[in-house]
mmCIF file of C-alpha atoms in Angstrom:
data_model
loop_
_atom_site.group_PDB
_atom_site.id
_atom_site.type_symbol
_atom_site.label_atom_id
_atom_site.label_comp_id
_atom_site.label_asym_id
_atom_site.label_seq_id
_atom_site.Cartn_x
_atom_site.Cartn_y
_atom_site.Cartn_z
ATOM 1 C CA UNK A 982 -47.855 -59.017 26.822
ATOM 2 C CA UNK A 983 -45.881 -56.073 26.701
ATOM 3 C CA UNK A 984 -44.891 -53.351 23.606
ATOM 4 C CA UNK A 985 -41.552 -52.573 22.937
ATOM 5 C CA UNK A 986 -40.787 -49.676 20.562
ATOM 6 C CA UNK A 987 -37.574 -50.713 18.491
ATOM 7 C CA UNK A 988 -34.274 -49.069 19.255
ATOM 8 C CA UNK A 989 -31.863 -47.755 16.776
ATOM 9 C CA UNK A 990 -28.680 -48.946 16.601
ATOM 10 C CA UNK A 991 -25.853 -47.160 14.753
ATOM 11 C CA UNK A 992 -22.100 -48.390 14.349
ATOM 12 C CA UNK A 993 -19.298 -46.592 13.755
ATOM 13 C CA UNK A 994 -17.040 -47.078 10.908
ATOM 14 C CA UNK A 995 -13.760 -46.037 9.419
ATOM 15 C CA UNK A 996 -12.744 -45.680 5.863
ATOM 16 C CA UNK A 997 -9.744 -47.304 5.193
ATOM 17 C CA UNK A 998 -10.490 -50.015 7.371
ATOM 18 C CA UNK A 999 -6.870 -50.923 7.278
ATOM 19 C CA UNK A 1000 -3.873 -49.192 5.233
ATOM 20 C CA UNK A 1001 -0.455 -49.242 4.493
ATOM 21 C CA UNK A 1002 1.716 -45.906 4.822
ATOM 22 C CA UNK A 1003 5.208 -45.443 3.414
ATOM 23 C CA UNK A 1004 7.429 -43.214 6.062
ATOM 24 C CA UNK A 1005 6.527 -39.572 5.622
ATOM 25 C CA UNK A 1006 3.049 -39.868 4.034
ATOM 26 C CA UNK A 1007 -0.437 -38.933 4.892
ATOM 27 C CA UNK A 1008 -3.578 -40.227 4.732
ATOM 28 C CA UNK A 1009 -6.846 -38.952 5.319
ATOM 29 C CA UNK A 1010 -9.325 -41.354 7.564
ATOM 30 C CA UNK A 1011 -12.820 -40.762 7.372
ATOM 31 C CA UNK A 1012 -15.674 -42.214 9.808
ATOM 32 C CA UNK A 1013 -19.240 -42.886 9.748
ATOM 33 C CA UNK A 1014 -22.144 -43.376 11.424
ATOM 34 C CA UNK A 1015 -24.421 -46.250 9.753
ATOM 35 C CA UNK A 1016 -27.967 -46.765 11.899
ATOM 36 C CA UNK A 1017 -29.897 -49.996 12.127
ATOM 37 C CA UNK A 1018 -31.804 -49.241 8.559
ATOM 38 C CA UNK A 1019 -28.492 -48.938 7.147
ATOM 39 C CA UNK A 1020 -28.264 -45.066 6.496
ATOM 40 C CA UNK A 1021 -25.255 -42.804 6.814
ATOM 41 C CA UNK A 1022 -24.013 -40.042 8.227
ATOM 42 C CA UNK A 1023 -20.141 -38.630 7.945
ATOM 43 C CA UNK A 1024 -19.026 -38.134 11.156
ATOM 44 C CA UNK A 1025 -15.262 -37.571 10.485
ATOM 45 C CA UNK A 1026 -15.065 -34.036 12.037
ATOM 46 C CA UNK A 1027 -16.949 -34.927 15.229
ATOM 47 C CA UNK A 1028 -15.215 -38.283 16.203
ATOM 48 C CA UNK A 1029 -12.242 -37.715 18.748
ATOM 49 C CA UNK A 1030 -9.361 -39.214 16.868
ATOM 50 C CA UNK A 1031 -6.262 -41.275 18.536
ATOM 51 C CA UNK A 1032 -3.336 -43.506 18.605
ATOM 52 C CA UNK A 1033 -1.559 -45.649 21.037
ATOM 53 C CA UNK A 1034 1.510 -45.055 19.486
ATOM 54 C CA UNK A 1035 2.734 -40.983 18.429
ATOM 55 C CA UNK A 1036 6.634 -42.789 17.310
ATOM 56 C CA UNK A 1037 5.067 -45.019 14.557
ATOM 57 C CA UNK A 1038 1.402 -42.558 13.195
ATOM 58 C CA UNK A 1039 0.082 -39.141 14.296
ATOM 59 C CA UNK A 1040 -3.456 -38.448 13.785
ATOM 60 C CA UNK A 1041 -5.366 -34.660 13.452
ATOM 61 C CA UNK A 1042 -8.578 -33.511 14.964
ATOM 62 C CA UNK A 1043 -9.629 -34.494 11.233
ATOM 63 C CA UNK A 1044 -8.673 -37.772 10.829
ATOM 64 C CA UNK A 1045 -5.243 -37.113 8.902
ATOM 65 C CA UNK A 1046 -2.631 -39.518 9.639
ATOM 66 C CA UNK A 1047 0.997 -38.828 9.283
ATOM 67 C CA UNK A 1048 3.469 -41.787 9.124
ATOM 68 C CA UNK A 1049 6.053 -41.139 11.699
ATOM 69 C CA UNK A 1050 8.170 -44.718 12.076
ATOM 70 C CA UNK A 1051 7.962 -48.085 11.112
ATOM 71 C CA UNK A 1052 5.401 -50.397 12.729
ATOM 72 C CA UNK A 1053 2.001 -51.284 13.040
ATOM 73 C CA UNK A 1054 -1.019 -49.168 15.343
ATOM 74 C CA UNK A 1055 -4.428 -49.162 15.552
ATOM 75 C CA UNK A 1056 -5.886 -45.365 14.744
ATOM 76 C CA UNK A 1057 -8.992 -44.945 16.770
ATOM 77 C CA UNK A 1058 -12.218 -42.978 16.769
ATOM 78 C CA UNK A 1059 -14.437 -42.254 19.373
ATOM 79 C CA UNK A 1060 -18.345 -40.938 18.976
ATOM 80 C CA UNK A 1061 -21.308 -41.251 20.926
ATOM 81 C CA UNK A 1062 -20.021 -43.827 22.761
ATOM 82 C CA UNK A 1063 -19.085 -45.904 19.457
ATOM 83 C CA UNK A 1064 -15.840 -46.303 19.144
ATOM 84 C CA UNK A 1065 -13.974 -47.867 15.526
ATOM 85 C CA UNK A 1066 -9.986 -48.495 14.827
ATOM 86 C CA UNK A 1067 -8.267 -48.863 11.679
ATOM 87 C CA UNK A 1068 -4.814 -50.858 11.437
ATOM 88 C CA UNK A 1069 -2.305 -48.374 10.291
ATOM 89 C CA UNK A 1070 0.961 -50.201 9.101
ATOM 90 C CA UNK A 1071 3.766 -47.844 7.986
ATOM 91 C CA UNK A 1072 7.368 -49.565 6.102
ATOM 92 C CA UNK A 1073 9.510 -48.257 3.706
ATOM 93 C CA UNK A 1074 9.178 -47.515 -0.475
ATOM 94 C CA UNK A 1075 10.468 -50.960 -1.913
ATOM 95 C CA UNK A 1076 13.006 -50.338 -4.504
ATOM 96 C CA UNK A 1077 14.450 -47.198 -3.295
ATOM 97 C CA UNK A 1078 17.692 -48.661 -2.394
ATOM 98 C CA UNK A 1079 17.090 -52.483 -3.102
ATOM 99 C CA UNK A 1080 18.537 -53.368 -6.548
ATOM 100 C CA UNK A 1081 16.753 -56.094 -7.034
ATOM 101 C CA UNK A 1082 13.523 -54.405 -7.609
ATOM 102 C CA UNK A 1083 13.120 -52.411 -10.586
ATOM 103 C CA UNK A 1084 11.389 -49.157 -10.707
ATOM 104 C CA UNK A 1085 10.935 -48.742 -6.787
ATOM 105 C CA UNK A 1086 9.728 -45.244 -7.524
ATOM 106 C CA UNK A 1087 7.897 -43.940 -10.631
ATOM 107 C CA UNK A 1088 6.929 -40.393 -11.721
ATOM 108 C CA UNK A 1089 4.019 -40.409 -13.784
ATOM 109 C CA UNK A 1090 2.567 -37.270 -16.060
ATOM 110 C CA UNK A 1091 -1.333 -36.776 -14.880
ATOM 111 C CA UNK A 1092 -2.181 -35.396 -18.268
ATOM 112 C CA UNK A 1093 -0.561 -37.911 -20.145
ATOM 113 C CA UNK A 1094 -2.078 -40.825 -17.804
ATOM 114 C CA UNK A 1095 1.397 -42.313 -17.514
ATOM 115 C CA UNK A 1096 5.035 -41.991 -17.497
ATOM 116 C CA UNK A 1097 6.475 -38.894 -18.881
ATOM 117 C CA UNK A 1098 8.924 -40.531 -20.975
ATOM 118 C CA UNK A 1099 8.535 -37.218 -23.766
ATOM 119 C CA UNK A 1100 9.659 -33.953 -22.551
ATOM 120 C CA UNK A 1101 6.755 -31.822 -21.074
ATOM 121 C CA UNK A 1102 6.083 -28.613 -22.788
ATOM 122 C CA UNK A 1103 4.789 -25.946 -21.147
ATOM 123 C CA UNK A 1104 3.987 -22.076 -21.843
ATOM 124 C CA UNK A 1105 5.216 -19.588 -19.245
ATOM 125 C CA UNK A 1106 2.768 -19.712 -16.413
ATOM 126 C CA UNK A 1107 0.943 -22.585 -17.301
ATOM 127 C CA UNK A 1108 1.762 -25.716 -14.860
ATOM 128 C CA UNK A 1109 1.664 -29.521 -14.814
ATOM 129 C CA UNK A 1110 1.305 -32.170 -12.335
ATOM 130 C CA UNK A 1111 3.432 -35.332 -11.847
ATOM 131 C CA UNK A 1112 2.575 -38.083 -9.395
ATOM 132 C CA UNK A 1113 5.310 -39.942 -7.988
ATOM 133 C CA UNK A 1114 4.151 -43.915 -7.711
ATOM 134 C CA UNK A 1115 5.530 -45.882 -5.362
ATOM 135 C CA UNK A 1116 6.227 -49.869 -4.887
ATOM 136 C CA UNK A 1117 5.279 -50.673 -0.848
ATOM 137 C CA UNK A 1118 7.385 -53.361 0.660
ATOM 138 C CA UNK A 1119 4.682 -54.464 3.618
ATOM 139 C CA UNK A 1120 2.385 -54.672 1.343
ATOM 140 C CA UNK A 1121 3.437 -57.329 -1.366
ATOM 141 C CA UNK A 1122 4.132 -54.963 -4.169
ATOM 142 C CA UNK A 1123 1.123 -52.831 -3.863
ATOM 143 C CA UNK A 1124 1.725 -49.464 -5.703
ATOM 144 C CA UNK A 1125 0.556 -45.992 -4.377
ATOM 145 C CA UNK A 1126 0.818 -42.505 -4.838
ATOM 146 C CA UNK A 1127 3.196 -41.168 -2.961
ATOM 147 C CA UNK A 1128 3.726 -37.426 -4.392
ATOM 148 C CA UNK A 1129 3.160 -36.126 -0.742
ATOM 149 C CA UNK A 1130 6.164 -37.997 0.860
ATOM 150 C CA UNK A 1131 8.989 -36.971 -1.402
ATOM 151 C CA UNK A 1132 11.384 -34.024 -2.098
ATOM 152 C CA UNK A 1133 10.611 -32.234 -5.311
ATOM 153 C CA UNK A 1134 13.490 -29.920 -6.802
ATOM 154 C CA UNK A 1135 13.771 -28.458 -10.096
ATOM 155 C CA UNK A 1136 17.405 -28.261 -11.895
ATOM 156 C CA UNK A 1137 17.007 -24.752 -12.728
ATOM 157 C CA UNK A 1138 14.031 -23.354 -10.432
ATOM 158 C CA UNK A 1139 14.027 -19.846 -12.776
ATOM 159 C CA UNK A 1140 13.180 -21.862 -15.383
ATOM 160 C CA UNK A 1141 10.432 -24.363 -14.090
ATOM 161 C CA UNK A 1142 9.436 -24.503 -10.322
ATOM 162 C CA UNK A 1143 8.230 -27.550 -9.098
ATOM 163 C CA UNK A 1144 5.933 -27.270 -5.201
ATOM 164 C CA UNK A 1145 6.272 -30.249 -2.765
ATOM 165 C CA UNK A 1146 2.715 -31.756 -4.597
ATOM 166 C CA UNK A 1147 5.061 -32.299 -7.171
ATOM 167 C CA UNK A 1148 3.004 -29.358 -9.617
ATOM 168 C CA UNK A 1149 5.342 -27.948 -12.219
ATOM 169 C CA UNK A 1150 5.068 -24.413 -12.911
ATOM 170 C CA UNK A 1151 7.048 -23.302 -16.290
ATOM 171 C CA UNK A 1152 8.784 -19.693 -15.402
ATOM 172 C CA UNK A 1153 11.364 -19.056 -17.980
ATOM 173 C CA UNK A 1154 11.150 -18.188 -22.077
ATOM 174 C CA UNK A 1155 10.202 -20.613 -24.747
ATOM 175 C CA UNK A 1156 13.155 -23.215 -25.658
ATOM 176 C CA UNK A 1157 14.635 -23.113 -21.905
ATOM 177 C CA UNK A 1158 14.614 -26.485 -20.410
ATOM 178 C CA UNK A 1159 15.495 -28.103 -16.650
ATOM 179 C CA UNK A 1160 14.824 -31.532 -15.256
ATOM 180 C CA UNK A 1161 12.618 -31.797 -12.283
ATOM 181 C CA UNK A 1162 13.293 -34.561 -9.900
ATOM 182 C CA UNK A 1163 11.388 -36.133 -6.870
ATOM 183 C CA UNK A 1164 13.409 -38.019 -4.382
ATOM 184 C CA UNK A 1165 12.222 -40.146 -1.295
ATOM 185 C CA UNK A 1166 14.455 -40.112 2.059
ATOM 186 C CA UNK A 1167 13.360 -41.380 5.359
ATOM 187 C CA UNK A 1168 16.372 -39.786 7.143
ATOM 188 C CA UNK A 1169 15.205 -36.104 7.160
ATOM 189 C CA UNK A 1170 12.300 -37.173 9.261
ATOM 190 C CA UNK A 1171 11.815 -34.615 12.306
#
């Protein structure tokens, strides 16, 4: 008879294992390690990250993906000679243009834990976030946040000034008021 010492064996995984992008977004991908006794180890800013196809998702050297064009691509990561992919499908923001779906895009008041349907008060200098929400066509009405995708713009920008995170910043004296909008447009991709 002969010994044989055991061997460890580790996998490779990838958080979201599969996701759904609307056009413009990001998403960051993380990976993993996970050995034989089931431990972990984050190995997101050591795997080599890829895609087969640039048009539909780009991916960083840490595991950001950026929605590029419609479609469907498998994001891999390499490490140690494990190697892990994650289906990537990217579609448009249901609703946006489709009347009949109601509320295709929502802008909801973080503080408030839902829509901002009140007026949002805010002393000079202090600031507020809104998150847009939006309804996902590929994937059967799933909603997401979607803040990161759209064009933010403030009526009057000396008054409030709104970044592209969709943060509100109040600027102007007590009683002035604007309306801050957020609007999603797949044609000013680059």
């Amino acid at each position: 008879h002969s010994a044989q010492a055991p061997v460890a064996v580790s996998a490779l995984q990838l958080r979201p294992a599969s996701t759904h992008l609307p056009l413009r977004c990001t998403e960051q991908m993380s990976a993993r390690m996970v050995s034989a006794d089931g431990g972990t180890t984050d190995v997101t800013s050591a795997v080599e990250w890829s895609t087969a196809a640039d048009s539909v998702v780009t991916v960083n050297e840490a595991g950001q993906i950026n929605a590029k064009g419609p479609g469907s691509v498998v994001v891999r990561a390499t490490n140690a000679g494990a190697e892990a992919g994650a289906l990537v499908t990217v579609g448009e923001l249901k609703g946006i243009d489709d009347p009949d779906v109601n509320d295709g895009l929502q802008l909801r008041d973080v503080i408030k834990d839902g829509a901002p349907d009140d007026p949002i008060s805010l002393a000079q200098g202090e600031g507020r976030r809104l998150i847009a929400i939006g309804i996902f066509k590929a994937a059967d009405l799933a909603e997401r946040d979607v803040s990161d995708c759209l064009d933010w713009e403030s009526e009057h920008p000396t008054v409030a000034a709104v970044n592209q995170n969709g943060v509100i910043t109040a600027l102007g004296s007590s009683g002035e008021t604007t309306t801050v909008s957020a609007e999603y447009s797949d044609d000013s991709l680059n």
